[in-house]
mmCIF file of C-alpha atoms in Angstrom:
data_model
loop_
_atom_site.group_PDB
_atom_site.id
_atom_site.type_symbol
_atom_site.label_atom_id
_atom_site.label_comp_id
_atom_site.label_asym_id
_atom_site.label_seq_id
_atom_site.Cartn_x
_atom_site.Cartn_y
_atom_site.Cartn_z
ATOM 1 C CA MET A 563 43.238 54.340 88.346
ATOM 2 C CA HIS A 564 46.607 53.172 89.650
ATOM 3 C CA GLY A 565 49.613 54.255 87.570
ATOM 4 C CA ALA A 566 51.740 52.085 85.308
ATOM 5 C CA MET A 567 54.137 49.741 87.090
ATOM 6 C CA ARG A 568 57.892 49.905 86.679
ATOM 7 C CA ILE A 569 60.134 46.922 85.932
ATOM 8 C CA PRO A 570 61.081 46.208 89.589
ATOM 9 C CA GLU A 571 57.418 46.302 90.545
ATOM 10 C CA LEU A 572 56.452 44.013 87.682
ATOM 11 C CA SER A 573 59.134 41.517 88.712
ATOM 12 C CA GLN A 574 57.943 41.601 92.312
ATOM 13 C CA ARG A 575 54.318 41.128 91.252
ATOM 14 C CA ASP A 576 55.102 38.157 89.021
ATOM 15 C CA ARG A 577 57.266 36.548 91.703
ATOM 16 C CA PHE A 578 54.476 36.987 94.264
ATOM 17 C CA VAL A 579 51.917 35.407 91.925
ATOM 18 C CA ARG A 580 54.125 32.378 91.196
ATOM 19 C CA ARG A 581 54.826 31.777 94.867
ATOM 20 C CA ALA A 582 51.210 32.261 95.936
ATOM 21 C CA VAL A 583 49.972 29.728 93.393
ATOM 22 C CA ALA A 584 52.736 27.233 94.225
ATOM 23 C CA GLN A 585 51.974 27.294 97.955
ATOM 24 C CA LYS A 586 48.227 27.787 97.424
ATOM 25 C CA GLY A 587 47.976 30.669 99.862
ATOM 26 C CA VAL A 588 49.276 34.031 101.080
ATOM 27 C CA TRP A 589 50.185 35.391 104.513
ATOM 28 C CA THR A 590 48.282 38.258 106.060
ATOM 29 C CA VAL A 591 48.685 40.341 109.196
ATOM 30 C CA SER A 592 45.618 41.580 111.019
ATOM 31 C CA GLY A 593 45.162 43.448 114.286
ATOM 32 C CA ASP A 594 42.801 45.678 116.190
ATOM 33 C CA GLU A 595 42.674 47.975 113.135
ATOM 34 C CA GLY A 596 41.837 45.158 110.694
ATOM 35 C CA TRP A 597 44.160 43.978 107.952
ATOM 36 C CA ALA A 598 47.590 45.598 108.033
ATOM 37 C CA HIS A 599 47.674 48.498 105.589
ATOM 38 C CA VAL A 600 49.471 51.711 104.698
ATOM 39 C CA THR A 601 48.479 54.772 102.723
ATOM 40 C CA SER A 602 49.482 54.595 99.071
ATOM 41 C CA PRO A 603 52.234 57.067 98.178
ATOM 42 C CA GLY A 604 51.269 56.941 94.506
ATOM 43 C CA SER A 605 47.486 57.021 94.805
ATOM 44 C CA PRO A 606 46.476 59.579 97.447
ATOM 45 C CA GLY A 607 43.429 58.633 99.456
ATOM 46 C CA ARG A 608 43.742 54.913 98.798
ATOM 47 C CA ASP A 609 44.819 52.303 101.340
ATOM 48 C CA VAL A 610 47.193 49.465 100.477
ATOM 49 C CA THR A 611 46.494 46.151 102.210
ATOM 50 C CA LEU A 612 49.766 44.292 102.745
ATOM 51 C CA LEU A 613 50.369 40.642 101.906
ATOM 52 C CA TRP A 614 53.317 38.263 101.872
ATOM 53 C CA THR A 615 54.293 34.916 100.382
ATOM 54 C CA ALA A 616 56.778 34.191 103.198
ATOM 55 C CA GLU A 617 55.592 33.666 106.767
ATOM 56 C CA SER A 618 58.897 34.998 108.106
ATOM 57 C CA GLU A 619 58.380 38.352 106.378
ATOM 58 C CA ALA A 620 54.805 38.650 107.606
ATOM 59 C CA ARG A 621 55.967 37.997 111.170
ATOM 60 C CA ARG A 622 58.880 40.392 110.754
ATOM 61 C CA TRP A 623 56.523 43.300 110.133
ATOM 62 C CA ALA A 624 53.545 42.214 112.242
ATOM 63 C CA ASP A 625 54.382 44.208 115.370
ATOM 64 C CA VAL A 626 55.239 47.278 113.305
ATOM 65 C CA LEU A 627 52.006 47.270 111.330
ATOM 66 C CA ALA A 628 49.334 46.084 113.749
ATOM 67 C CA THR A 629 48.220 46.213 117.372
ATOM 68 C CA ASN A 630 47.762 42.707 118.806
ATOM 69 C CA PRO A 631 48.831 41.234 115.467
ATOM 70 C CA CYS A 632 47.693 37.892 114.116
ATOM 71 C CA VAL A 633 49.665 36.289 111.276
ATOM 72 C CA GLU A 634 47.571 33.923 109.195
ATOM 73 C CA LEU A 635 47.899 31.872 106.018
ATOM 74 C CA ILE A 636 44.850 32.443 103.806
ATOM 75 C CA PRO A 637 44.106 29.615 101.300
ATOM 76 C CA LEU A 638 44.339 30.892 97.752
ATOM 77 C CA ASN A 639 40.707 30.218 96.861
ATOM 78 C CA GLU A 640 39.498 32.161 99.914
ATOM 79 C CA PHE A 641 42.004 34.914 99.231
ATOM 80 C CA VAL A 642 40.671 35.434 95.711
ATOM 81 C CA ALA A 643 36.970 35.098 96.501
ATOM 82 C CA ASP A 644 36.922 36.933 99.830
ATOM 83 C CA VAL A 645 39.907 39.205 100.476
ATOM 84 C CA LEU A 646 40.546 40.496 96.964
ATOM 85 C CA ALA A 647 36.840 40.793 96.157
ATOM 86 C CA LYS A 648 36.276 42.925 99.273
ATOM 87 C CA LEU A 649 39.285 45.122 98.525
ATOM 88 C CA ALA A 650 37.988 45.714 95.005
ATOM 89 C CA GLU A 651 34.628 46.814 96.418
ATOM 90 C CA VAL A 652 36.236 49.485 98.624
ATOM 91 C CA ASP A 653 38.687 50.689 95.938
ATOM 92 C CA GLY A 654 41.684 49.408 97.850
ATOM 93 C CA LEU A 655 45.104 48.448 96.548
ATOM 94 C CA VAL A 656 47.208 45.396 97.377
ATOM 95 C CA GLY A 657 50.832 45.562 98.500
ATOM 96 C CA LEU A 658 52.800 42.464 97.578
ATOM 97 C CA ASP A 659 55.639 41.205 99.798
ATOM 98 C CA TRP A 660 55.863 44.612 101.462
ATOM 99 C CA SER A 661 59.192 45.517 103.099
ATOM 100 C CA ALA A 662 59.162 49.338 103.463
ATOM 101 C CA ASP A 663 61.427 49.770 100.424
ATOM 102 C CA PRO A 664 61.342 53.058 98.489
ATOM 103 C CA ILE A 665 59.713 51.184 95.590
ATOM 104 C CA GLU A 666 56.850 48.944 96.667
ATOM 105 C CA CYS A 667 54.586 46.872 94.420
ATOM 106 C CA GLU A 668 50.957 48.066 94.563
ATOM 107 C CA VAL A 669 48.357 46.413 92.342
ATOM 108 C CA GLU A 670 44.642 46.618 91.715
ATOM 109 C CA PRO A 671 42.741 43.685 93.305
ATOM 110 C CA ASN A 672 41.036 42.702 90.045
ATOM 111 C CA ASP A 673 44.354 42.698 88.203
ATOM 112 C CA LEU A 674 45.801 40.376 90.845
ATOM 113 C CA ILE A 675 42.765 38.088 90.583
ATOM 114 C CA ALA A 676 43.265 37.789 86.818
ATOM 115 C CA ARG A 677 46.982 37.066 87.160
ATOM 116 C CA LEU A 678 46.479 34.465 89.873
ATOM 117 C CA ARG A 679 43.883 32.694 87.742
ATOM 118 C CA HIS A 680 46.203 32.743 84.722
ATOM 119 C CA GLU A 681 49.137 31.429 86.750
ATOM 120 C CA GLY A 682 46.890 28.726 88.217
ATOM 121 C CA VAL A 683 46.116 27.407 84.730
ATOM 122 C CA GLU A 684 49.780 27.602 83.686
ATOM 123 C CA SER A 685 50.808 25.671 86.799
ATOM 124 C CA PHE A 686 48.147 23.047 86.059
ATOM 125 C CA LEU A 687 49.462 22.656 82.502
ATOM 126 C CA GLN A 688 53.078 22.329 83.588
ATOM 127 C CA ARG A 689 52.296 19.663 86.160
ATOM 128 C CA ILE A 690 50.068 17.493 83.969
ATOM 129 C CA ARG A 691 52.732 17.534 81.246
ATOM 130 C CA LEU A 692 55.329 16.515 83.831
ATOM 131 C CA GLU A 693 53.195 13.742 85.351
ATOM 132 C CA ASN A 694 51.602 12.817 82.003
ATOM 133 C CA SER A 695 48.189 12.451 83.607
ATOM 134 C CA VAL A 696 45.100 14.293 84.862
ATOM 135 C CA TRP A 697 42.912 13.432 87.864
ATOM 136 C CA THR A 698 39.125 13.556 88.130
ATOM 137 C CA LEU A 699 36.521 12.331 90.608
ATOM 138 C CA GLU A 700 34.045 9.685 89.526
ATOM 139 C CA ASP A 701 31.369 7.332 90.818
ATOM 140 C CA ALA A 702 28.955 4.898 89.198
ATOM 141 C CA ASP A 703 27.002 7.793 87.694
ATOM 142 C CA GLY A 704 30.008 9.417 86.046
ATOM 143 C CA PRO A 705 32.537 12.180 86.712
ATOM 144 C CA ALA A 706 32.283 15.143 89.085
ATOM 145 C CA LEU A 707 30.541 17.981 87.248
ATOM 146 C CA LEU A 708 29.785 21.610 88.070
ATOM 147 C CA VAL A 709 27.345 24.133 86.666
ATOM 148 C CA ALA A 710 29.206 26.776 84.674
ATOM 149 C CA SER A 711 28.655 30.304 85.940
ATOM 150 C CA GLN A 712 29.579 32.128 82.746
ATOM 151 C CA TYR A 713 27.603 29.979 80.328
ATOM 152 C CA ALA A 714 23.931 29.221 80.884
ATOM 153 C CA ASN A 715 22.859 25.574 80.978
ATOM 154 C CA ARG A 716 26.417 24.233 80.615
ATOM 155 C CA LEU A 717 28.214 21.794 82.849
ATOM 156 C CA MET A 718 31.935 21.673 83.623
ATOM 157 C CA LEU A 719 34.264 18.768 84.333
ATOM 158 C CA ALA A 720 36.377 19.392 87.440
ATOM 159 C CA CYS A 721 39.943 18.101 87.101
ATOM 160 C CA TRP A 722 43.258 18.356 88.928
ATOM 161 C CA ALA A 723 46.970 17.836 88.402
ATOM 162 C CA SER A 724 47.501 15.417 91.311
ATOM 163 C CA ARG A 725 45.735 12.698 93.267
ATOM 164 C CA ALA A 726 46.101 14.723 96.494
ATOM 165 C CA GLU A 727 44.307 17.740 95.030
ATOM 166 C CA ALA A 728 41.504 15.571 93.678
ATOM 167 C CA GLU A 729 41.043 13.706 96.965
ATOM 168 C CA MET A 730 40.818 16.998 98.879
ATOM 169 C CA ARG A 731 37.522 17.605 97.045
ATOM 170 C CA ILE A 732 35.908 14.323 98.109
ATOM 171 C CA GLU A 733 33.252 15.955 100.266
ATOM 172 C CA GLY A 734 29.639 17.099 100.161
ATOM 173 C CA PRO A 735 27.904 15.896 96.986
ATOM 174 C CA TRP A 736 31.185 14.263 95.907
ATOM 175 C CA SER A 737 31.746 12.402 99.181
ATOM 176 C CA GLY A 738 31.147 8.993 97.626
ATOM 177 C CA MET A 739 33.462 9.510 94.656
ATOM 178 C CA LEU A 740 36.918 8.131 93.944
ATOM 179 C CA ALA A 741 39.944 9.866 92.457
ATOM 180 C CA VAL A 742 40.593 8.524 88.966
ATOM 181 C CA GLU A 743 43.804 9.011 86.989
ATOM 182 C CA ILE A 744 43.450 9.667 83.242
ATOM 183 C CA PRO A 745 46.565 9.358 81.053
ATOM 184 C CA LEU A 746 47.245 12.712 79.415
ATOM 185 C CA HIS A 747 46.918 11.288 75.897
ATOM 186 C CA ASN A 748 43.454 9.902 76.727
ATOM 187 C CA PHE A 749 42.452 13.185 78.370
ATOM 188 C CA VAL A 750 43.440 15.196 75.284
ATOM 189 C CA TYR A 751 42.135 12.854 72.602
ATOM 190 C CA ALA A 752 39.095 11.294 74.300
ATOM 191 C CA THR A 753 37.896 13.158 77.408
ATOM 192 C CA LEU A 754 38.164 16.729 76.109
ATOM 193 C CA PRO A 755 36.640 15.956 72.678
ATOM 194 C CA TRP A 756 33.765 14.198 74.487
ATOM 195 C CA LEU A 757 33.204 17.328 76.589
ATOM 196 C CA ALA A 758 33.227 19.421 73.419
ATOM 197 C CA GLU A 759 30.557 17.177 71.879
ATOM 198 C CA GLN A 760 28.367 17.805 74.928
ATOM 199 C CA SER A 761 29.031 21.572 74.708
ATOM 200 C CA TRP A 762 30.426 21.354 78.234
ATOM 201 C CA MET A 763 33.351 23.189 79.806
ATOM 202 C CA VAL A 764 36.335 22.155 81.909
ATOM 203 C CA ALA A 765 37.463 23.540 85.298
ATOM 204 C CA PRO A 766 41.200 22.827 85.794
ATOM 205 C CA GLY A 767 42.341 22.879 89.415
ATOM 206 C CA TYR A 768 38.855 23.545 90.761
ATOM 207 C CA ALA A 769 38.647 24.678 94.401
ATOM 208 C CA PRO A 770 35.412 25.552 96.212
ATOM 209 C CA GLY A 771 34.952 29.059 97.525
ATOM 210 C CA SER A 772 36.282 30.880 94.468
ATOM 211 C CA ASP A 773 35.224 31.510 90.914
ATOM 212 C CA ALA A 774 36.301 28.466 88.928
ATOM 213 C CA VAL A 775 38.428 28.943 85.841
ATOM 214 C CA GLU A 776 36.085 27.952 83.021
ATOM 215 C CA LEU A 777 37.711 26.890 79.760
ATOM 216 C CA SER A 778 36.361 25.339 76.626
ATOM 217 C CA PRO A 779 37.710 21.819 75.984
ATOM 218 C CA LEU A 780 39.210 22.904 72.667
ATOM 219 C CA ASP A 781 40.976 25.806 74.327
ATOM 220 C CA LEU A 782 42.496 23.437 76.876
ATOM 221 C CA ILE A 783 43.598 21.048 74.095
ATOM 222 C CA ARG A 784 45.294 23.978 72.374
ATOM 223 C CA ARG A 785 47.101 24.911 75.575
ATOM 224 C CA ILE A 786 48.222 21.377 76.360
ATOM 225 C CA GLU A 787 49.392 20.399 72.889
ATOM 226 C CA PRO A 788 49.502 23.507 70.651
ATOM 227 C CA GLU A 789 51.388 21.746 67.844
ATOM 228 C CA SER A 790 48.958 18.829 67.654
ATOM 229 C CA TYR A 791 46.012 21.201 67.791
ATOM 230 C CA ALA A 792 47.410 23.295 64.944
ATOM 231 C CA LYS A 793 47.836 20.219 62.742
ATOM 232 C CA SER A 794 44.261 19.053 63.337
ATOM 233 C CA ALA A 795 42.625 22.466 62.980
#
């Protein structure tokens, strides 16, 4: 198990997570040897795969870390479902915004997955409060729904914090749908209670290719308007 992180490492980790979620991706360097990596100084025998939130930093170190380097932006959903999942399988560590400093931030892949998912929900909440609305996809048959993976025989409502994010998902089985804006008050006091009555879940900020965040409607109400929820409980 990787050791406890110190304050500078914690600050670097949290900064990396915020930036990765905001830009919806991370920068990687790969070469003839695979993903750029170093040997962990704190966990002997374990490799640390290196990642960045700034393209300039990834390019700065590319020639140092890889032969025939390729610098690439990995979308966040692919990063979580593919890169981090594979690193967890091989007992690897993740180096965040690596710069060859004496103190570098190394984290467990599963810990980073959990923190990225948490930050994704927090970002969703901040933006819907700011815009005072939520976006879904709908057609004549109703809203875009998913099958929940964690709860048998339950459906989930996919929703997003912006029109652009919703419209990016108009493809495949949702290709004939339209992005629909729901005022935040209606979402909290009509849409989410309706989902609760159906025993369905909600998937804020859903993106294909990664495990969706699955929340109960009442949990999302509590997170959006904790004071109102407390009064009605």
